[in-house]
Amino acid sequence: MSYEMIGITVLWLFLFGYIIVASIDFGAGFFSLHAKLFGESKKVNGLIQRYLNPVWEVTNVFFVFFFVGIVGFFPDTAYYFGTALLIPGSIALILLAARGAFYAFENYGQDSKLSWLMIYAVSGLLIPAALSTALTISEGGYLIRTSNDHVDLNWVALLLSPFGWAVVLLSIVSVLYISSGFLTFYAARAKDWKAYVLVRKWFLMWGAPMIMVSLFVFLSLRVQNKTHFDSAVFEYGWLFIISFIAFLIAGMLTYLKKAHGIAFLFVMIQMGTAFFGYGLSKLPYLLYPYVRIDHAVTNDNMAVGLIIVFVLGLVLLLPSLALLLKLFVFDKAYVRGRK
Amino acid sequence: MDAVEISRFLTGMTLAVHIIFATIGVGMPVFFALAEFLAIKKKSSRYLALAKRWAKGYTITVAVGVVTGTIIGLQLSLLWPTFMRIGGHVIALPLFMETFAFFFEAIFLSIYLYTWNRFKNQWTHFLLSIPVIIGGSFSAFFITSVNSFMNTPAGMEISGGRMVNVDPLAAMFNASFFVRSFHVITTALMTMAFILATIAAFKLLKNKVKEDKVYHQKALKLTMIAGLIFSMLSMLAGDLSAKFLHQHQPEKLAAYEWHFNTESNADLVLFGVIDESTQEVKGALHIPGALSFLSDSSFDTKVKGLNEFPKEELPPLIVHYFFDLMVTFDIFCFVVSGLYVLALWIKKWNPNHKAFLYAILFTGPASMLAIEFGWFLTELGRQPWMVRGILKVQDAATTAGGLQFVTLLFALLYFVLLFSASFVLIRMFKNQPVSKDIEKIESERRGGAL
């Protein structure tokens, strides 16, 4: 494999990791607000906090990893995305900061406040929306070149774009879907049946709208970027079919109240195949039509350096992550609240 | 203000906020690990309560540190896209490694904070703090490498306005890397020691809960001894930095000292006010030959003056004030902690005397301000360069519209974050006597023994 393919695969994997863990986190915030407003907090909060308190900071690192990595491997992207995303990116950052901080204030502080819960629950849903503008922009058609070769974002085009709004909607719905899927698994593991009934209902409820919005994204991509759409359908269509089958299996298992661990595994397969199908069909463009993966890549020495560090880093990280999961997700006594 | 100035202002604001929490982030794990070590070694519930309370407060500061760190990481590309396009791939290695160190720290910190009672052997839990300390200091190391590259670029060539032929290791281990990292780590540890000492001194002065007195005295003793050691190391680091600047960035050192004409036996200028148009310094204290001595341990050393450099490449002269303040605050902390440690030794002196406590009250804020001033002076001292000798700041800023708008939003965010973090931290410890925590620990112990 060429350096740029190794680079983009690594980055795409980390972005996928972020999407999964961050969705669980963002969705959980929204669900705890929902539960609080409808007087059901007691049912779910213990469960959510037992999982989230130890892992939220690690979630954030997945994101940092992605954007540091992309600048290293593909410095050109920093220029185009950096310029275009000044406002949407800053808004996402502000939401991310408010959410992270108020999550900590609410959960580790002396007293809890409804307004703090509101801040982190609502910002949790707006972050995916703001971050997804990066994906929208990458399809091309939203950048303008001014005189002397400067680049800026075309706001009007972005705000009027059906594709853009479809992506925003998809990101929000998938957050709720993934999160409730994980919480169903965690509640079943915790034998916390009150919470289980509630989160399982949420999961089953969000499945159908998610598939509908996905279809809409597909259709609007056809208008936005025909080459990308054709490649997705004709070359990588099979990945999306696997994704749909995995969706059906996850839904079925949950409906039948069976094997929740495996059901969540299928949720991950469903998301993974769709995400990699989307990524693969996009190549060779990182940002259509300005940044091509083969032109934007860093020089060889640095690519080798980054890959070596990456492998060494994984040797360190994977056992640590396994330990974290062992202590807070797979340890039955902890999950059930006895530690 | 134009785009360049707003971008500079916003970057400066973000860093000024982040550096507070980053400093705590580097220093704090060392201290709660130290307290836990003493707790296990001496089988003391007091030290255990100390470790637990410090770690508890840390959950709040680390959250703000993480989010402001994420902000500055992305702001580099949002505000300085040209710089990242030209140089992003050269600083990629340390940036990447910084993220790994941060990852490592985040994982073990989570485990450390949530497993106080989960292991049979107490040392197991203590050992978890080691990767946290390693992760914290290594992320400081690597990120300092990025900053030092901007001061002393290395490991690449310039061709057609781009950096090519990159040698990742040479870029990472550039000339100023070691001196700066050493300076950053020692001052972070020093600052943390004095902040914790300030808290202890404050509690002792208020003396609201009588039973807690011994606890706070123990905390004070621990942090002041550490403070003395780290402030001496900081001074050593400062001295090494001055010598380094003399060799590699003489214009920066000259600006710190308002040193205009190249000469041997150069004076060290303390305080004073300058009239920039006439280069006239008023009310300053001149120490003959001290600048030469500081630069190279000899009074005969010739120190380059500002007049030798092109006018448009000079740093702003305001850095001198920051330099003076930084050094003064550092010396103040050193003297206070030195006297306190002497008082522990000399039987006639009472280390918990009110006068001591009042002085100690100022060491925390003074050392944190010294950190801020130190960063102001090193960053302003690099002006007008973004990457010294290669890329000017004015050529690197973003061209996107909406800068004023996002600057306002960020300012609002930082205000809210600082305010609510302080609010939460104060609430966390106000009216929460330690004696209750200690009782709880002891009853848990008895419960465990049964």
Coordinates of N, CA, C and O in Angstrom, one line a residue, chain B residues 159-277:
Chain B
S159 N 12.0 25.4 -0.5 CA 12.0 25.4 -2.0 C 10.7 25.8 -2.5 O 9.7 25.2 -2.2
G160 N 10.7 26.9 -3.3 CA 9.4 27.3 -3.9 C 8.3 27.7 -2.8 O 7.2 27.4 -3.0
G161 N 8.8 28.2 -1.7 CA 7.8 28.6 -0.7 C 7.3 27.5 0.2 O 6.4 27.6 0.9
R162 N 7.9 26.3 0.0 CA 7.4 25.1 0.8 C 8.6 24.5 1.5 O 9.7 24.7 1.1
M163 N 8.2 23.8 2.6 CA 9.3 23.1 3.3 C 9.4 21.7 2.7 O 8.5 20.9 2.6
V164 N 10.7 21.4 2.2 CA 10.9 20.1 1.6 C 12.1 19.4 2.2 O 12.7 19.9 3.1
N165 N 12.3 18.2 1.8 CA 13.4 17.3 2.3 C 13.4 17.3 3.9 O 14.3 17.5 4.5
V166 N 12.2 16.9 4.4 CA 12.1 17.0 5.8 C 12.8 15.8 6.5 O 12.7 14.7 6.0
D167 N 13.5 16.2 7.5 CA 14.1 15.2 8.4 C 13.4 15.2 9.7 O 13.6 16.1 10.6
P168 N 12.4 14.3 9.9 CA 11.5 14.4 11.1 C 12.2 14.5 12.4 O 11.8 15.4 13.2
L169 N 13.3 13.7 12.6 CA 13.9 13.8 13.9 C 14.7 15.1 14.1 O 14.7 15.6 15.2
A170 N 15.4 15.5 13.1 CA 16.1 16.8 13.2 C 15.1 17.9 13.5 O 15.5 18.8 14.3
A171 N 14.0 17.9 12.9 CA 13.0 19.0 13.1 C 12.5 18.9 14.6 O 12.3 19.9 15.2
M172 N 12.3 17.7 15.1 CA 11.7 17.5 16.4 C 12.7 17.9 17.5 O 12.4 18.6 18.4
F173 N 14.0 17.4 17.3 CA 15.0 17.7 18.3 C 15.8 18.9 17.9 O 17.0 18.8 17.8
N174 N 15.1 20.0 17.6 CA 15.8 21.2 17.1 C 16.5 21.8 18.3 O 16.3 21.4 19.5
A175 N 17.3 22.8 18.0 CA 18.2 23.4 19.0 C 17.6 23.7 20.3 O 18.2 23.5 21.4
S176 N 16.4 24.4 20.3 CA 15.9 24.9 21.6 C 15.0 23.9 22.3 O 14.5 24.2 23.4
F177 N 14.9 22.7 21.7 CA 13.9 21.7 22.3 C 14.2 21.4 23.8 O 13.3 21.5 24.6
F178 N 15.5 21.0 24.1 CA 15.7 20.5 25.4 C 15.6 21.6 26.5 O 15.0 21.4 27.5
V179 N 16.2 22.7 26.2 CA 16.2 23.9 27.1 C 14.8 24.3 27.4 O 14.4 24.4 28.6
R180 N 14.0 24.4 26.4 CA 12.6 24.8 26.6 C 11.8 23.8 27.3 O 11.0 24.1 28.2
S181 N 11.9 22.5 27.0 CA 11.1 21.5 27.7 C 11.4 21.5 29.1 O 10.5 21.4 30.0
F182 N 12.7 21.6 29.4 CA 13.2 21.5 30.8 C 12.5 22.7 31.6 O 12.0 22.6 32.7
H183 N 12.6 23.9 30.9 CA 12.0 25.1 31.5 C 10.5 24.9 31.8 O 10.0 25.2 32.8
V184 N 9.8 24.4 30.8 CA 8.3 24.2 30.9 C 8.0 23.2 32.0 O 7.1 23.5 32.9
I185 N 8.7 22.1 32.1 CA 8.3 21.1 33.1 C 8.7 21.6 34.5 O 7.8 21.5 35.4
T186 N 9.9 22.2 34.7 CA 10.2 22.6 36.0 C 9.3 23.7 36.5 O 8.8 23.7 37.7
T187 N 9.0 24.7 35.6 CA 8.1 25.8 36.1 C 6.7 25.3 36.4 O 6.0 25.8 37.2
A188 N 6.3 24.3 35.6 CA 4.9 23.7 35.8 C 4.9 23.1 37.2 O 3.9 23.3 38.0
L189 N 5.9 22.3 37.5 CA 5.9 21.7 38.9 C 6.0 22.7 40.0 O 5.3 22.6 41.0
M190 N 6.8 23.7 39.7 CA 7.0 24.7 40.7 C 5.6 25.4 41.0 O 5.2 25.6 42.1
T191 N 5.0 25.8 39.9 CA 3.7 26.5 40.0 C 2.7 25.7 40.7 O 2.0 26.2 41.6
M192 N 2.6 24.4 40.4 CA 1.6 23.6 41.0 C 1.9 23.5 42.5 O 1.0 23.6 43.4
A193 N 3.2 23.4 42.9 CA 3.5 23.3 44.3 C 3.0 24.5 45.0 O 2.4 24.4 46.1
F194 N 3.3 25.7 44.5 CA 2.9 26.9 45.2 C 1.4 27.2 45.2 O 0.9 27.7 46.1
I195 N 0.7 26.7 44.1 CA -0.8 26.9 44.2 C -1.4 26.0 45.3 O -2.2 26.5 46.1
L196 N -0.9 24.8 45.4 CA -1.4 23.9 46.5 C -1.0 24.5 47.9 O -1.7 24.4 48.8
A197 N 0.2 25.1 47.9 CA 0.7 25.7 49.2 C -0.2 26.9 49.5 O -0.6 27.1 50.7
T198 N -0.6 27.7 48.5 CA -1.5 28.8 48.7 C -2.8 28.3 49.3 O -3.3 29.0 50.3
I199 N -3.3 27.2 48.8 CA -4.6 26.7 49.3 C -4.5 26.3 50.8 O -5.3 26.7 51.6
A200 N -3.4 25.6 51.1 CA -3.1 25.2 52.5 C -3.0 26.4 53.4 O -3.6 26.5 54.5
A201 N -2.2 27.4 52.9 CA -2.0 28.6 53.7 C -3.3 29.3 54.0 O -3.6 29.8 55.1
F202 N -4.1 29.4 52.9 CA -5.5 30.0 53.1 C -6.3 29.4 54.1 O -6.9 30.0 55.0
K203 N -6.3 28.0 54.1 CA -7.2 27.3 55.0 C -6.6 27.4 56.4 O -7.4 27.5 57.4
L204 N -5.3 27.5 56.6 CA -4.7 27.7 57.9 C -5.0 29.0 58.5 O -5.3 29.2 59.7
L205 N -5.0 30.0 57.6 CA -5.3 31.4 58.0 C -6.7 31.5 58.5 O -7.0 32.2 59.5
K206 N -7.6 30.9 57.7 CA -9.0 30.9 58.1 C -9.3 30.1 59.3 O -10.1 30.5 60.2
N207 N -8.7 29.0 59.4 CA -8.7 28.1 60.5 C -10.2 27.8 61.0 O -10.5 28.0 62.2
K208 N -11.0 27.5 60.1 CA -12.4 27.3 60.4 C -12.7 26.0 61.1 O -13.4 25.9 62.1
V209 N -12.1 24.9 60.6 CA -12.3 23.6 61.2 C -11.0 23.2 61.9 O -10.0 23.0 61.3
K210 N -11.1 23.3 63.3 CA -9.9 23.1 64.1 C -9.2 21.7 63.8 O -8.0 21.6 63.8
E211 N -10.0 20.7 63.6 CA -9.4 19.3 63.5 C -8.6 19.2 62.2 O -7.8 18.3 62.1
D212 N -8.9 20.1 61.2 CA -8.2 20.0 60.0 C -6.8 20.6 60.0 O -6.1 20.5 59.0
K213 N -6.4 21.3 61.1 CA -5.2 22.0 61.1 C -4.0 21.2 60.7 O -3.2 21.6 59.9
V214 N -3.9 20.0 61.4 CA -2.7 19.2 61.1 C -2.6 18.8 59.7 O -1.5 18.8 59.0
Y215 N -3.7 18.5 59.1 CA -3.8 18.1 57.7 C -3.3 19.2 56.8 O -2.4 19.0 56.0
H216 N -3.7 20.4 57.0 CA -3.3 21.5 56.2 C -1.8 21.8 56.4 O -1.1 22.2 55.5
Q217 N -1.3 21.6 57.7 CA 0.1 21.9 57.9 C 0.9 20.9 57.2 O 2.0 21.2 56.6
K218 N 0.5 19.6 57.1 CA 1.2 18.6 56.4 C 1.2 18.9 54.9 O 2.3 18.8 54.3
A219 N 0.1 19.3 54.4 CA 0.0 19.7 53.0 C 1.0 20.8 52.7 O 1.7 20.8 51.7
L220 N 1.0 21.8 53.6 CA 1.9 23.0 53.4 C 3.4 22.6 53.4 O 4.1 23.0 52.5
K221 N 3.7 21.7 54.3 CA 5.1 21.3 54.4 C 5.5 20.5 53.1 O 6.6 20.9 52.5
L222 N 4.7 19.6 52.7 CA 5.0 18.9 51.5 C 5.1 19.8 50.3 O 6.1 19.7 49.5
T223 N 4.2 20.7 50.1 CA 4.2 21.5 48.9 C 5.3 22.6 48.9 O 5.9 22.9 47.9
M224 N 5.6 23.1 50.1 CA 6.7 24.1 50.2 C 8.1 23.5 50.0 O 8.9 24.1 49.3
I225 N 8.3 22.3 50.5 CA 9.6 21.7 50.2 C 9.7 21.4 48.7 O 10.7 21.7 48.1
A226 N 8.6 20.8 48.1 CA 8.6 20.6 46.7 C 8.8 21.9 45.9 O 9.6 22.0 45.0
G227 N 8.1 23.0 46.4 CA 8.2 24.3 45.8 C 9.6 24.8 45.8 O 10.1 25.4 44.7
L228 N 10.4 24.6 46.9 CA 11.7 25.1 46.9 C 12.6 24.4 45.9 O 13.3 25.0 45.1
I229 N 12.5 23.0 45.9 CA 13.3 22.3 44.9 C 13.0 22.7 43.5 O 13.9 23.0 42.7
F230 N 11.7 22.8 43.2 CA 11.4 23.1 41.8 C 11.7 24.5 41.4 O 12.0 24.8 40.3
S231 N 11.6 25.4 42.4 CA 11.9 26.8 42.0 C 13.4 27.0 41.8 O 13.9 27.7 40.9
M232 N 14.2 26.1 42.5 CA 15.7 26.2 42.2 C 15.9 25.6 40.8 O 16.7 26.1 40.0
L233 N 15.2 24.5 40.5 CA 15.4 23.9 39.1 C 14.9 24.9 38.1 O 15.5 25.0 37.0
S234 N 13.9 25.7 38.4 CA 13.4 26.6 37.4 C 14.4 27.7 37.1 O 14.6 28.2 36.0
M235 N 15.1 28.1 38.2 CA 16.1 29.1 38.0 C 17.3 28.6 37.2 O 17.8 29.3 36.3
L236 N 17.6 27.3 37.4 CA 18.6 26.7 36.6 C 18.2 26.7 35.1 O 18.9 27.1 34.2
A237 N 16.9 26.3 34.9 CA 16.3 26.3 33.5 C 16.4 27.7 32.9 O 16.7 27.8 31.7
G238 N 16.0 28.7 33.7 CA 16.0 30.1 33.2 C 17.4 30.5 32.8 O 17.6 31.1 31.7
D239 N 18.4 30.1 33.6 CA 19.8 30.4 33.3 C 20.2 29.8 32.0 O 20.8 30.4 31.1
L240 N 19.9 28.5 31.8 CA 20.2 27.8 30.6 C 19.5 28.4 29.4 O 20.1 28.6 28.3
S241 N 18.3 28.9 29.6 CA 17.6 29.6 28.5 C 18.3 30.8 28.1 O 18.4 31.1 26.9
A242 N 18.8 31.6 29.0 CA 19.5 32.9 28.7 C 20.7 32.5 27.9 O 21.0 33.2 26.9
K243 N 21.4 31.5 28.3 CA 22.7 31.2 27.6 C 22.3 30.7 26.2 O 23.0 31.0 25.3
F244 N 21.2 30.0 26.1 CA 20.8 29.5 24.8 C 20.5 30.6 23.9 O 20.9 30.7 22.7
L245 N 19.7 31.6 24.4 CA 19.3 32.7 23.6 C 20.5 33.5 23.1 O 20.6 33.9 21.9
H246 N 21.5 33.7 24.0 CA 22.7 34.4 23.6 C 23.3 33.7 22.4 O 23.8 34.4 21.5
Q247 N 23.3 32.4 22.3 CA 23.9 31.7 21.2 C 23.1 31.7 20.0 O 23.5 31.9 18.9
H248 N 21.7 31.5 20.1 CA 20.9 31.2 19.0 C 19.9 32.2 18.6 O 19.5 32.3 17.5
Q249 N 19.4 33.0 19.6 CA 18.4 34.0 19.2 C 18.8 35.3 19.9 O 18.0 35.8 20.8
P250 N 19.9 35.9 19.6 CA 20.4 37.1 20.3 C 19.5 38.3 20.3 O 19.4 39.0 21.3
E251 N 18.7 38.4 19.2 CA 17.8 39.5 19.2 C 16.7 39.5 20.3 O 16.2 40.5 20.8
K252 N 16.3 38.2 20.6 CA 15.3 38.0 21.7 C 15.9 38.4 23.0 O 15.2 39.2 23.8
L253 N 17.1 38.0 23.3 CA 17.7 38.3 24.6 C 17.9 39.8 24.7 O 17.7 40.4 25.7
A254 N 18.4 40.4 23.6 CA 18.6 41.9 23.6 C 17.3 42.6 23.8 O 17.3 43.6 24.5
A255 N 16.2 42.1 23.3 CA 14.9 42.8 23.5 C 14.5 42.7 24.9 O 14.0 43.6 25.5
Y256 N 14.7 41.5 25.5 CA 14.4 41.3 27.0 C 15.1 42.4 27.8 O 14.6 42.8 28.8
E257 N 16.3 42.7 27.4 CA 17.2 43.5 28.3 C 17.4 44.9 27.8 O 18.2 45.6 28.3
W258 N 16.6 45.3 26.8 CA 16.8 46.6 26.2 C 18.3 46.9 25.9 O 18.8 48.0 26.3
H259 N 18.9 46.0 25.3 CA 20.3 46.1 25.1 C 20.5 46.5 23.6 O 20.3 45.7 22.7
F260 N 20.9 47.7 23.4 CA 20.9 48.3 22.0 C 22.3 48.1 21.3 O 22.3 47.7 20.2
N261 N 23.4 48.4 22.0 CA 24.7 48.4 21.4 C 25.5 47.1 21.7 O 25.5 46.8 22.9
T262 N 26.0 46.5 20.7 CA 26.8 45.3 21.0 C 28.0 45.7 21.8 O 28.7 46.7 21.5
E263 N 28.2 45.0 23.0 CA 29.4 45.4 23.8 C 29.7 44.2 24.7 O 28.9 43.3 25.0
S264 N 31.0 44.2 25.2 CA 31.3 43.2 26.2 C 31.0 43.9 27.5 O 30.8 45.1 27.6
N265 N 31.0 43.1 28.6 CA 30.7 43.6 29.9 C 29.4 44.4 29.9 O 29.2 45.5 30.4
A266 N 28.4 43.7 29.3 CA 27.1 44.4 29.2 C 26.3 44.4 30.5 O 26.3 43.4 31.2
D267 N 25.5 45.5 30.7 CA 24.7 45.6 31.9 C 23.4 44.8 31.8 O 22.8 44.6 30.8
L268 N 23.0 44.3 33.0 CA 21.7 43.8 33.1 C 20.8 44.9 33.5 O 21.0 45.6 34.5
V269 N 19.7 45.1 32.8 CA 18.8 46.2 33.1 C 17.6 45.7 33.8 O 16.9 44.8 33.3
L270 N 17.3 46.1 35.0 CA 16.2 45.7 35.8 C 15.2 46.8 35.9 O 15.5 48.0 36.1
F271 N 13.9 46.5 35.6 CA 12.8 47.5 35.7 C 13.0 48.7 34.8 O 13.8 48.5 33.8
G272 N 12.5 49.8 35.1 CA 12.6 51.0 34.3 C 11.5 51.1 33.2 O 10.7 50.3 33.0
V273 N 11.5 52.3 32.6 CA 10.6 52.6 31.5 C 11.4 53.1 30.3 O 12.4 53.8 30.5
I274 N 10.9 52.7 29.1 CA 11.6 53.1 28.0 C 10.8 54.1 27.1 O 9.6 54.0 27.0
D275 N 11.5 55.0 26.5 CA 11.0 55.9 25.5 C 11.4 55.3 24.2 O 12.6 55.4 23.8
E276 N 10.5 54.6 23.4 CA 10.9 53.8 22.3 C 11.6 54.6 21.2 O 12.4 54.1 20.5
S277 N 11.2 55.9 21.0 CA 11.7 56.7 19.9 C 13.2 57.0 20.2 O 14.0 57.1 19.2

